[in-house]
Tab-separated table of C-alpha atoms and ligand atoms in Angstrom:
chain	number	residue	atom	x	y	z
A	18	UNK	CA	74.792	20.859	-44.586
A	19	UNK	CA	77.114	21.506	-47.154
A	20	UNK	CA	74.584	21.534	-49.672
A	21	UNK	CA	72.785	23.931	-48.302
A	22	UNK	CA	75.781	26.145	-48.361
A	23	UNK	CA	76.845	25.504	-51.614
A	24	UNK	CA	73.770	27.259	-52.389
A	25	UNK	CA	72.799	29.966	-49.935
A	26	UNK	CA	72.576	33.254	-51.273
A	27	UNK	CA	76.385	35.199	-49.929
A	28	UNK	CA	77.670	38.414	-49.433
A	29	UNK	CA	81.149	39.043	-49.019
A	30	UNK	CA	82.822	41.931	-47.332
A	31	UNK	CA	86.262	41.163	-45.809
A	32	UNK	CA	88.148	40.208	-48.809
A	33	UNK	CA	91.742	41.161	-50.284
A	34	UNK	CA	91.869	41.305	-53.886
A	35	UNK	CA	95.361	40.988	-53.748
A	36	UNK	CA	95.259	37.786	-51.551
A	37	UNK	CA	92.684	36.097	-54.355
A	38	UNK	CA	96.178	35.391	-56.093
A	39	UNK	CA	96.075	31.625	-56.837
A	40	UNK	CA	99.643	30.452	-57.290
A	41	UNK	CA	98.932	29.316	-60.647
A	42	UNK	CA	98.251	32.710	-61.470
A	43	UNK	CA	100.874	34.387	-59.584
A	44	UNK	CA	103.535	31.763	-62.290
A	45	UNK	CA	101.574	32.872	-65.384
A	46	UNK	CA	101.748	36.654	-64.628
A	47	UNK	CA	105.777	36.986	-63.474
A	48	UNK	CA	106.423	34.753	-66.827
A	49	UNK	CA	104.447	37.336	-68.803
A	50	UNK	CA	105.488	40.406	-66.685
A	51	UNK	CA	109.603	38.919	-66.603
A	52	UNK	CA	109.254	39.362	-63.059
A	53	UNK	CA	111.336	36.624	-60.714
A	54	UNK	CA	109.810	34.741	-58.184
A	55	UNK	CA	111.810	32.709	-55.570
A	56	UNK	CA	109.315	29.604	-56.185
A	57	UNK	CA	109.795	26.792	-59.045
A	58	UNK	CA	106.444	26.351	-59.059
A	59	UNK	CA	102.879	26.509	-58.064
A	60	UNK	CA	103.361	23.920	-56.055
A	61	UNK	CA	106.599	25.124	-54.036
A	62	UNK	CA	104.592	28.079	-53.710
A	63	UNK	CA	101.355	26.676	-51.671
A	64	UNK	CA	104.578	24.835	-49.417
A	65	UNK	CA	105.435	28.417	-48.304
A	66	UNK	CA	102.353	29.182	-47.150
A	67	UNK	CA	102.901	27.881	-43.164
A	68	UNK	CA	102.211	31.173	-41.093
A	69	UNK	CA	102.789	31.597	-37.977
A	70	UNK	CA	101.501	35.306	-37.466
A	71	UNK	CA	100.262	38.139	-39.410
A	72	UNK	CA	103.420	39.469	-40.270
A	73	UNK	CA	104.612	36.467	-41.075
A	74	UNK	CA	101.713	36.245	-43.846
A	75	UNK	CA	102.015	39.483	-44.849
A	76	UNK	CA	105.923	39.184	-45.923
A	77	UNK	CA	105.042	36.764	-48.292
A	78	UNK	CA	101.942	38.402	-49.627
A	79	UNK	CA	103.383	41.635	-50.497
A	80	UNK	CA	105.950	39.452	-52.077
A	81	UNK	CA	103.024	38.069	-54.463
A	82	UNK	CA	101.890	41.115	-55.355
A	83	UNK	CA	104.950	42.202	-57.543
A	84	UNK	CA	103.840	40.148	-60.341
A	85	UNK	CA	101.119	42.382	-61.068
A	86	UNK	CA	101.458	45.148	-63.510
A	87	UNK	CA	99.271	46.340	-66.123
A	88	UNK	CA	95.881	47.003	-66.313
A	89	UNK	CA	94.847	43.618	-67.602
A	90	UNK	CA	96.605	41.864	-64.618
A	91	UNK	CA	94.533	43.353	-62.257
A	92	UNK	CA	91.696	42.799	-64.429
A	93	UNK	CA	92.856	38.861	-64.538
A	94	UNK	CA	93.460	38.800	-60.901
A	95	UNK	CA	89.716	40.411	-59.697
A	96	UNK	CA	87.633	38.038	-62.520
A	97	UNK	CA	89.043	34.950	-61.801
A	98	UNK	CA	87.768	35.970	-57.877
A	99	UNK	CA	84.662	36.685	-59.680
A	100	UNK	CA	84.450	33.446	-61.240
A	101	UNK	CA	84.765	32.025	-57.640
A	102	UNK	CA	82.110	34.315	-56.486
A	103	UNK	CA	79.847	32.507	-59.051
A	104	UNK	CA	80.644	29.047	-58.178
A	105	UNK	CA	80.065	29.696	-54.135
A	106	UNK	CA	76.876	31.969	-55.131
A	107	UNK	CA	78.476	35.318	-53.729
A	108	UNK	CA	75.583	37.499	-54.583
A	109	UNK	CA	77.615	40.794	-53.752
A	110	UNK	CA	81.138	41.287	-52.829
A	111	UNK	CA	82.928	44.734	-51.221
A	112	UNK	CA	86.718	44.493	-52.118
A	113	UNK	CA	89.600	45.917	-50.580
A	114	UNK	CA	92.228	46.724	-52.746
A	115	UNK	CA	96.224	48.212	-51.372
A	116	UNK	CA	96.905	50.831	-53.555
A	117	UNK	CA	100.092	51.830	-52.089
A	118	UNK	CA	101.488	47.831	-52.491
A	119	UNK	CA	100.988	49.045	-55.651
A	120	UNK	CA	101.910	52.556	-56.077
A	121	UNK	CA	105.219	52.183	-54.210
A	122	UNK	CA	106.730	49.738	-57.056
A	123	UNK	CA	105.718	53.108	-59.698
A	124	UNK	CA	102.431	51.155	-60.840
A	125	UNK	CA	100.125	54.396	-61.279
A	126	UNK	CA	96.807	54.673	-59.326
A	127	UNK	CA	94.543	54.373	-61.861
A	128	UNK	CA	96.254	51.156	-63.296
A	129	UNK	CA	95.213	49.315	-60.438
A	130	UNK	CA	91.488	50.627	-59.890
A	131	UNK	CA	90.915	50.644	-63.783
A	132	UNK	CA	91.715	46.750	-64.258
A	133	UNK	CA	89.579	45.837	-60.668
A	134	UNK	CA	86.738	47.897	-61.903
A	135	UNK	CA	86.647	46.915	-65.339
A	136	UNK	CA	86.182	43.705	-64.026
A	137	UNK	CA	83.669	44.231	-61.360
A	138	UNK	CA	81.343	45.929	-64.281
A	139	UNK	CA	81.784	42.924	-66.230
A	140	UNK	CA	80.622	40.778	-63.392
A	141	UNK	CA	77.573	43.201	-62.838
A	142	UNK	CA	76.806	43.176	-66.457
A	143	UNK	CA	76.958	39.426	-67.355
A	144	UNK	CA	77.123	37.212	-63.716
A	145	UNK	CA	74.750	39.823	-62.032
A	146	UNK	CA	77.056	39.696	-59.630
A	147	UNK	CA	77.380	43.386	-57.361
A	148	UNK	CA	79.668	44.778	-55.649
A	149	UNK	CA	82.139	47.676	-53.833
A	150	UNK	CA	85.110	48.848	-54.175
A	151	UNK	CA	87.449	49.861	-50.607
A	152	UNK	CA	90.536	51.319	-51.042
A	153	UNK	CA	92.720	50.441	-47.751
A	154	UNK	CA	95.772	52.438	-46.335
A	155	UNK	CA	98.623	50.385	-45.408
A	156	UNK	CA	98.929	51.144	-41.773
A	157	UNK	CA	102.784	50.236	-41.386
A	158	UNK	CA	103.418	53.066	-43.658
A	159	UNK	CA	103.117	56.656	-42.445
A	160	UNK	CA	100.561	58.867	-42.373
A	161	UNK	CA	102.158	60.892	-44.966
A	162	UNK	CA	101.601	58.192	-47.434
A	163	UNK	CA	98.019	57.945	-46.356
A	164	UNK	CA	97.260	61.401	-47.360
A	165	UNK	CA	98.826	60.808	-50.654
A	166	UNK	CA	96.632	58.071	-51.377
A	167	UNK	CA	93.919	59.462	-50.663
A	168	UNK	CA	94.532	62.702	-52.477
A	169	UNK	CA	95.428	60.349	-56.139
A	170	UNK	CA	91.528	58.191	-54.573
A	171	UNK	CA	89.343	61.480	-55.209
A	172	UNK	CA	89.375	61.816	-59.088
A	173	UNK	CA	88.075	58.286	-58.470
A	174	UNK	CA	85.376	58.618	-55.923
A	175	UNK	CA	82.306	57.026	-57.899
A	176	UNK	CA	84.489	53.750	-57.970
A	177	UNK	CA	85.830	53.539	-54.395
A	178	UNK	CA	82.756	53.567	-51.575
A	179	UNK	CA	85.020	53.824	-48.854
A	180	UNK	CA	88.594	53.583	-47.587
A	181	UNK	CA	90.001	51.377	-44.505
A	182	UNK	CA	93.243	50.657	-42.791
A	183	UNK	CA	95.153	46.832	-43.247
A	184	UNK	CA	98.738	45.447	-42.601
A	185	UNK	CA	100.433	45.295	-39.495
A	186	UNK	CA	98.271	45.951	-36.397
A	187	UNK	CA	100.674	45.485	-33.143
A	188	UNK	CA	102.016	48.954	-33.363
A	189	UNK	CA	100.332	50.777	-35.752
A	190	UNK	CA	96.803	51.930	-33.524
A	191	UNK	CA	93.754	53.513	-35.473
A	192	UNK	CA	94.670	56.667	-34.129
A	193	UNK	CA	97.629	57.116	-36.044
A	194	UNK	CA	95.523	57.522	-39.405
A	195	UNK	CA	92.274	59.554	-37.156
A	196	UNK	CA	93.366	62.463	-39.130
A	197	UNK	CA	93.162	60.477	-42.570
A	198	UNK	CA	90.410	59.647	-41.798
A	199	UNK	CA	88.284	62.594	-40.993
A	200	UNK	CA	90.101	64.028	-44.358
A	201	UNK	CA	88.342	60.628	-46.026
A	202	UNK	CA	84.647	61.141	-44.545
A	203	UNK	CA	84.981	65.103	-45.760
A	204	UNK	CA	85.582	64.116	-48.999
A	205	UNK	CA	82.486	61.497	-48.861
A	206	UNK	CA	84.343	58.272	-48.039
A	207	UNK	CA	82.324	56.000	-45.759
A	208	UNK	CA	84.841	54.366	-43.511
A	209	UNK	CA	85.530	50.377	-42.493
A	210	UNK	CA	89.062	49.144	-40.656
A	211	UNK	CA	91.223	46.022	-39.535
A	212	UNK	CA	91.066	45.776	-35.700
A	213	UNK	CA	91.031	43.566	-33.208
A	214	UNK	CA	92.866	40.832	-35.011
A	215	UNK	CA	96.235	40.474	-33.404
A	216	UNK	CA	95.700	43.987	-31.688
A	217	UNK	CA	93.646	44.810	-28.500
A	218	UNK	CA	89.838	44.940	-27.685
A	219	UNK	CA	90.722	49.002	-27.273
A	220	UNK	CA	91.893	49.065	-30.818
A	221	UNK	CA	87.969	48.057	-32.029
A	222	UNK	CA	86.663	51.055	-29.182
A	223	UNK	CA	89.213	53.370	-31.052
A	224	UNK	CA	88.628	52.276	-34.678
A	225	UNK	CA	84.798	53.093	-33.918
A	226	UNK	CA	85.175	56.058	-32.037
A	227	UNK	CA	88.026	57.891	-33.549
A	228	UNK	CA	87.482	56.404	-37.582
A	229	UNK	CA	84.083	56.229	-37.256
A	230	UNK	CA	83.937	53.473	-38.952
A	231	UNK	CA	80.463	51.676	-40.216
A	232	UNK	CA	82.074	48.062	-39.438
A	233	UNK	CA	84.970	46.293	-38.196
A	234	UNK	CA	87.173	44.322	-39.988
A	235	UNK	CA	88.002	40.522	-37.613
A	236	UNK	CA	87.048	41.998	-34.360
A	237	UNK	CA	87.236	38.880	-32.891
A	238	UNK	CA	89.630	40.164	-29.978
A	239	UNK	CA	86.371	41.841	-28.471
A	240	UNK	CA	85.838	38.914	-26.295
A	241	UNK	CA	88.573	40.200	-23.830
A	242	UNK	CA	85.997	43.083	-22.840
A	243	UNK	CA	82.736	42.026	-21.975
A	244	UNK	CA	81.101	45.918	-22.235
A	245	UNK	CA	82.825	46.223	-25.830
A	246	UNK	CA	80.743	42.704	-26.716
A	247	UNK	CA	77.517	44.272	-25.286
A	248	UNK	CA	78.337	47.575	-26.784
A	249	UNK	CA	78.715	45.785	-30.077
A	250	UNK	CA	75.403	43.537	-29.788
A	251	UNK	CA	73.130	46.549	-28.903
A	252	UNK	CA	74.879	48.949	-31.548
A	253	UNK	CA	74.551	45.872	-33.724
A	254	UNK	CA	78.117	47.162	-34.931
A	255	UNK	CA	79.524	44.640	-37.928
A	256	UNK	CA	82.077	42.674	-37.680
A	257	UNK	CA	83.879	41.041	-40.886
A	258	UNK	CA	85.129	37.693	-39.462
A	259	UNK	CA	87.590	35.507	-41.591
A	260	UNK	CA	87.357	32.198	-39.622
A	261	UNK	CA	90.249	30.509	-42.376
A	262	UNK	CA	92.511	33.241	-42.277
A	263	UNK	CA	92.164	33.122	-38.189
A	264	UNK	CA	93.402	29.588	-37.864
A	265	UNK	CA	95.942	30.189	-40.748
A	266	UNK	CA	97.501	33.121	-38.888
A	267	UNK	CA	96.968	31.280	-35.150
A	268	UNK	CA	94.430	33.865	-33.514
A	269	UNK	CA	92.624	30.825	-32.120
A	270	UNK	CA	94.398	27.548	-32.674
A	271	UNK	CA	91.459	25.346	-34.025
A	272	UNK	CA	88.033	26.015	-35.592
A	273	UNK	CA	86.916	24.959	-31.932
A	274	UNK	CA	88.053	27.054	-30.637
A	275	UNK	CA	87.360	30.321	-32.326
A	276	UNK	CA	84.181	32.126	-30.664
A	277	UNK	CA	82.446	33.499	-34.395
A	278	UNK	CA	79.541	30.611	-33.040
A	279	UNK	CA	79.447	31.738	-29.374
A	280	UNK	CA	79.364	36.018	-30.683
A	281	UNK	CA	76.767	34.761	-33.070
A	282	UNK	CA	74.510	33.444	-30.707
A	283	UNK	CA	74.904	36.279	-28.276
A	284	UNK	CA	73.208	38.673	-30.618
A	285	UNK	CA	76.228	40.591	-32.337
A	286	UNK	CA	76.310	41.372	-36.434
A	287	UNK	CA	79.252	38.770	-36.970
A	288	UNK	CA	79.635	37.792	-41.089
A	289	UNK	CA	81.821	35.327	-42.832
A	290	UNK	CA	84.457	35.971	-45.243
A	291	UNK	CA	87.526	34.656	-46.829
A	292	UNK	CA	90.015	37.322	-46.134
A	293	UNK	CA	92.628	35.836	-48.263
A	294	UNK	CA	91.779	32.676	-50.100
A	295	UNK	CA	94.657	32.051	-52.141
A	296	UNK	CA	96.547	32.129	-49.061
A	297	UNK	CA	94.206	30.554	-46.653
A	298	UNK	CA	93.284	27.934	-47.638
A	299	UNK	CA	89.424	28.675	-48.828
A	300	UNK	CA	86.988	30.657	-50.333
A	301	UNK	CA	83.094	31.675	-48.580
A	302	UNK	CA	81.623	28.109	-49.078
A	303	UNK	CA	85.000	26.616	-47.645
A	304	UNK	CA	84.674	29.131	-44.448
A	305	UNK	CA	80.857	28.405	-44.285
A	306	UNK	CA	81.550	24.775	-44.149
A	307	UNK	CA	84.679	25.100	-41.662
A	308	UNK	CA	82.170	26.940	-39.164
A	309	UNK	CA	79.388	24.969	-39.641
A	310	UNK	CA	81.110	21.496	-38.894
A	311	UNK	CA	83.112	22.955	-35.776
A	312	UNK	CA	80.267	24.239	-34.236
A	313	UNK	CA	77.353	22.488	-35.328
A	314	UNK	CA	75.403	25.249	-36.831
A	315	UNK	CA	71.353	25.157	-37.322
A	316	UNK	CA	70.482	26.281	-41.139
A	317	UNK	CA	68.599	29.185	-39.297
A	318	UNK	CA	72.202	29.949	-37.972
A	319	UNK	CA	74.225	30.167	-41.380
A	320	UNK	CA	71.599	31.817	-43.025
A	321	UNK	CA	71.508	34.969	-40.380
A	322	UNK	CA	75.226	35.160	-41.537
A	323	UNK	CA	74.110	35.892	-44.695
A	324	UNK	CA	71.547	38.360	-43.334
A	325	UNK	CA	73.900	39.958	-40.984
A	326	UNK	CA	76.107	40.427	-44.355
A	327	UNK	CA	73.388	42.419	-46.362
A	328	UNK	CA	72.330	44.525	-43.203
A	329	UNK	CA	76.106	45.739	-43.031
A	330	UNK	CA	76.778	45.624	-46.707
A	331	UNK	CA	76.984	49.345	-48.486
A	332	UNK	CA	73.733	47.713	-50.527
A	333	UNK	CA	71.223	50.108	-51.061
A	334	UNK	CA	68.037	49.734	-48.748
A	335	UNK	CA	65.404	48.532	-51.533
A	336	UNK	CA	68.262	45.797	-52.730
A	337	UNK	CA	69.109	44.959	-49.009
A	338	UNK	CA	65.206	43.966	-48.571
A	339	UNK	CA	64.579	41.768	-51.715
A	340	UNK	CA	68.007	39.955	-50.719
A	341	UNK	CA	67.123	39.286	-47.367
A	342	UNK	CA	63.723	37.731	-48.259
A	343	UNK	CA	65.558	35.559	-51.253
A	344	UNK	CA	67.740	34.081	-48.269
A	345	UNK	CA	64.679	33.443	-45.890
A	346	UNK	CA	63.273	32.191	-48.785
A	347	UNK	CA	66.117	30.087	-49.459
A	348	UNK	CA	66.386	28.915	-45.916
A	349	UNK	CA	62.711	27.600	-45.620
A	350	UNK	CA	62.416	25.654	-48.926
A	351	UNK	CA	65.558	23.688	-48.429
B	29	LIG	N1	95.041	41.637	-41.701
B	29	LIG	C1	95.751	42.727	-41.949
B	29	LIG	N2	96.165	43.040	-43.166
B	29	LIG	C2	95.850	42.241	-44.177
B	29	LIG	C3	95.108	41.104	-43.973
B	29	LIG	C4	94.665	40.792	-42.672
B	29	LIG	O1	93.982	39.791	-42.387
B	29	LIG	N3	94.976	40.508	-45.184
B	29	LIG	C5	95.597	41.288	-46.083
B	29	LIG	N4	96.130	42.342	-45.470
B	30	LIG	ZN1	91.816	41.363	-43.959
C-alpha cells in the first residue's frame, strides 16, 4: 500500500508554510539572521515538540518563526517544502501563509509574500509543480489587525487567491472576523477557515454561513451534530483534514480512533494534508500511510482523497478534469 502512495498523484490544501520549518533549517537561519534560539540543537529542538493542545503547539511555533527575515528566508523556507512536494508527488499545493506572525516583528508585507512566491514560480516553472497562495488572519489578534492585513494583501491580489482565519480557536468564533470577511470577498478574495478543530460543530455552521467560506479547514468536530454531517455530505462542503497534526495536538488520541475513514465512507469531501510537518511529525505520503494502515483503506479509497482534493482545490475546471482522470488512471494500472 505504501507504494501505491508513494506514487499517487496529491493535492495539498491545509498546509502552514511556516510550520514546513525543519529544525535543521530553523539552526541555519537564526545563525545567519543572529537571532537566539532557546535550543542547542536540531535535535533538542524535535525533543520540544510533545503537545498537548493547540495552544500548546502554537507557543512554540510562533517561537520558530522569528528566525525568518529576509526575502530569501522565506524563499528557503517555501522550496525546501517544494522539494518535499516533489518527493511525495504533490501535484498542486494551496499554502497558507501568517502575515501578521510576520508583520508584528516589523518584517514588511511584501518581504514575506515576495520570497513564498518567488518560490512557488520556480516550482511551476521547473518541478511543474502548481499551486495557491492563502493569506490567513491570526484569529487571537483583533479584528483591527485583520483589517490592516488585509488592506497591505490588496496591492497583492494576483498572488494571494484567498484569505482564512488560524491560531487559537476556543474563544476566538468566526464571527468575530464576519466583517473581515465580507470586506475580503468585496475585494475578490475567495474565502477558506480553521474550524471545528478544538472548537464546536457550531463553529463549522458559522464559518460557512457567516464567512462563506468555499471549505473548511479540520472540521473533524462535525461528528457531534449529525444534521451538520448530512448537511456537509449533500453540500459536498470540503473539509481539509490533517490526520498527523490531530493525534499530535490530541483531538482523537490514536489514528483509530480518528473518524477521517468513517466521514469518508459516509459520502462527505474529506482530503488529507499535513498541516504542519516539521512539527508533526510527517508530510502527505506520511499522513496517507498513517490513514491507510489504521483503517485499512481500499486503493479506490485513497485515491477519492486525491479526487476529493482537486474537486475542492481553487484549480481551474479544464486542469481539475485532466487531473482527476491521471489519478483514475493511476488507480487502475497499479
Ligand atoms: N490550527 C490553528 N492554527 C494553526 C494550525 C492549526 O492546526 N497550524 C498552524 N496554525
Ligand atoms: Zn492548520
Amino acid at each position: 500500500m505504501n507504494e501505491f502512495v508513494r506514487q499517487l498523484p496529491k493535492v495539498e490544501l491545509h498546509l502552514h508554510i511556516e510550520g514546513s520549518l525543519e529544525p535543521e533549517l530553523m539552526f541555519e537561519l537564526a545563525h545567519r539572521n543572529h537571532i537566539e534560539i532557546p535550543f542547542n540543537s536540531p535535535e533538542e529542538v524535535k525533543q520540544a515538540y510533545q503537545f498537548s493542545n493547540l495552544q500548546s503547539f502554537l507557543d512554540i511555533y510562533y517561537q520558530g518563526a522569528n528566525v525568518l527575515v529576509h526575502e530569501q528566508d522565506f524563499f528557503d523556507l517555501t522550496w525546501a517544502y517544494l522539494m518535499r512536494c516533489r518527493e511525495d508527488n504533490v501535484v498542486h499545493t494551496e499554502i497558507f501563509f501568517d502575515p501578521q506572525t510576520h508583520t508584528e516583528r516589523g518584517i514588511a508585507f511584501e518581504t514575506v509574500v515576495n520570497g513564498i512566491t518567488r518560490a512557488l514560480d520556480k516550482a511551476n516553472h521547473e518541478l511543474n509543480i502548481s499551486s495557491q497562495l492563502i493569506m490567513c488572519f491570526l484569529r487571537h489578534l483583533d479584528e483591527a489587525s485583520a483589517f490592516q492585513t488585509l488592506q497591505q494583501a490588496i496591492p497583492f491580489k494576483d498572488k494571494i487567491i484567498a484569505v482564512g482565519l488560524d491560531s487559537s480557536e476556543q474563544g476566538h468564533p468566526p464571527e468575530k472576523f464576519a466583517r473581515v470577511f465580507e470586506k475580503a470577498i468585496e475585494e475578490g478574495f475567495l474565502t477558506v477557515a480553521h474550524a471545528g478543530e478544538e472548537g464546536s460543530a457550531q463553529n463549522i455552521w458559522d464559518a460557512i454561513e457567516l464567512l462563506k467560506t468555499s471549505r473548511i479547514d479540520h472540521g473533524v468536530r462535525c461528528s457531534d451534530d449529525p444534521h451538520l454531517v448530512e448537511t456537509l455530505a449533500q453540500q459536498q462542503v470540503p473539509l481539509t483534514v490533517c490526520p498527523l497534526s490531530n493525534i499530535k495536538l490530541k483531538v482523537f488520541e490514536t489514528m483509530e480512533q480518528h473518524n477521517i475513514a468513517e466521514l469518508l465512507r459516509a459520502g462527505l469531501c474529506v482530503t488529507i494534508n499535513s498541516d504542519d510537518p516539521a512539527y508533526f511529525g510527517g508530510y502527505m505520503n506520511d499522513n496517507f500511510n498513517a490513514v491507510a494502515n489504521a483503517h485499512q483503506l481500499s486503493k479506490k479509497e485513497l485515491a477519492q482523497f486525491s479526487i476529493n482534493a482537486i474537486n475542492a482545490s481553487f484549480i481551474a475546471p479544464q486542469a481539475k478534469e485532466d487531473l482527476i482522470s491521471s489519478v483514475w488512471q493511476y488507480t487502475e494500472s497499479h
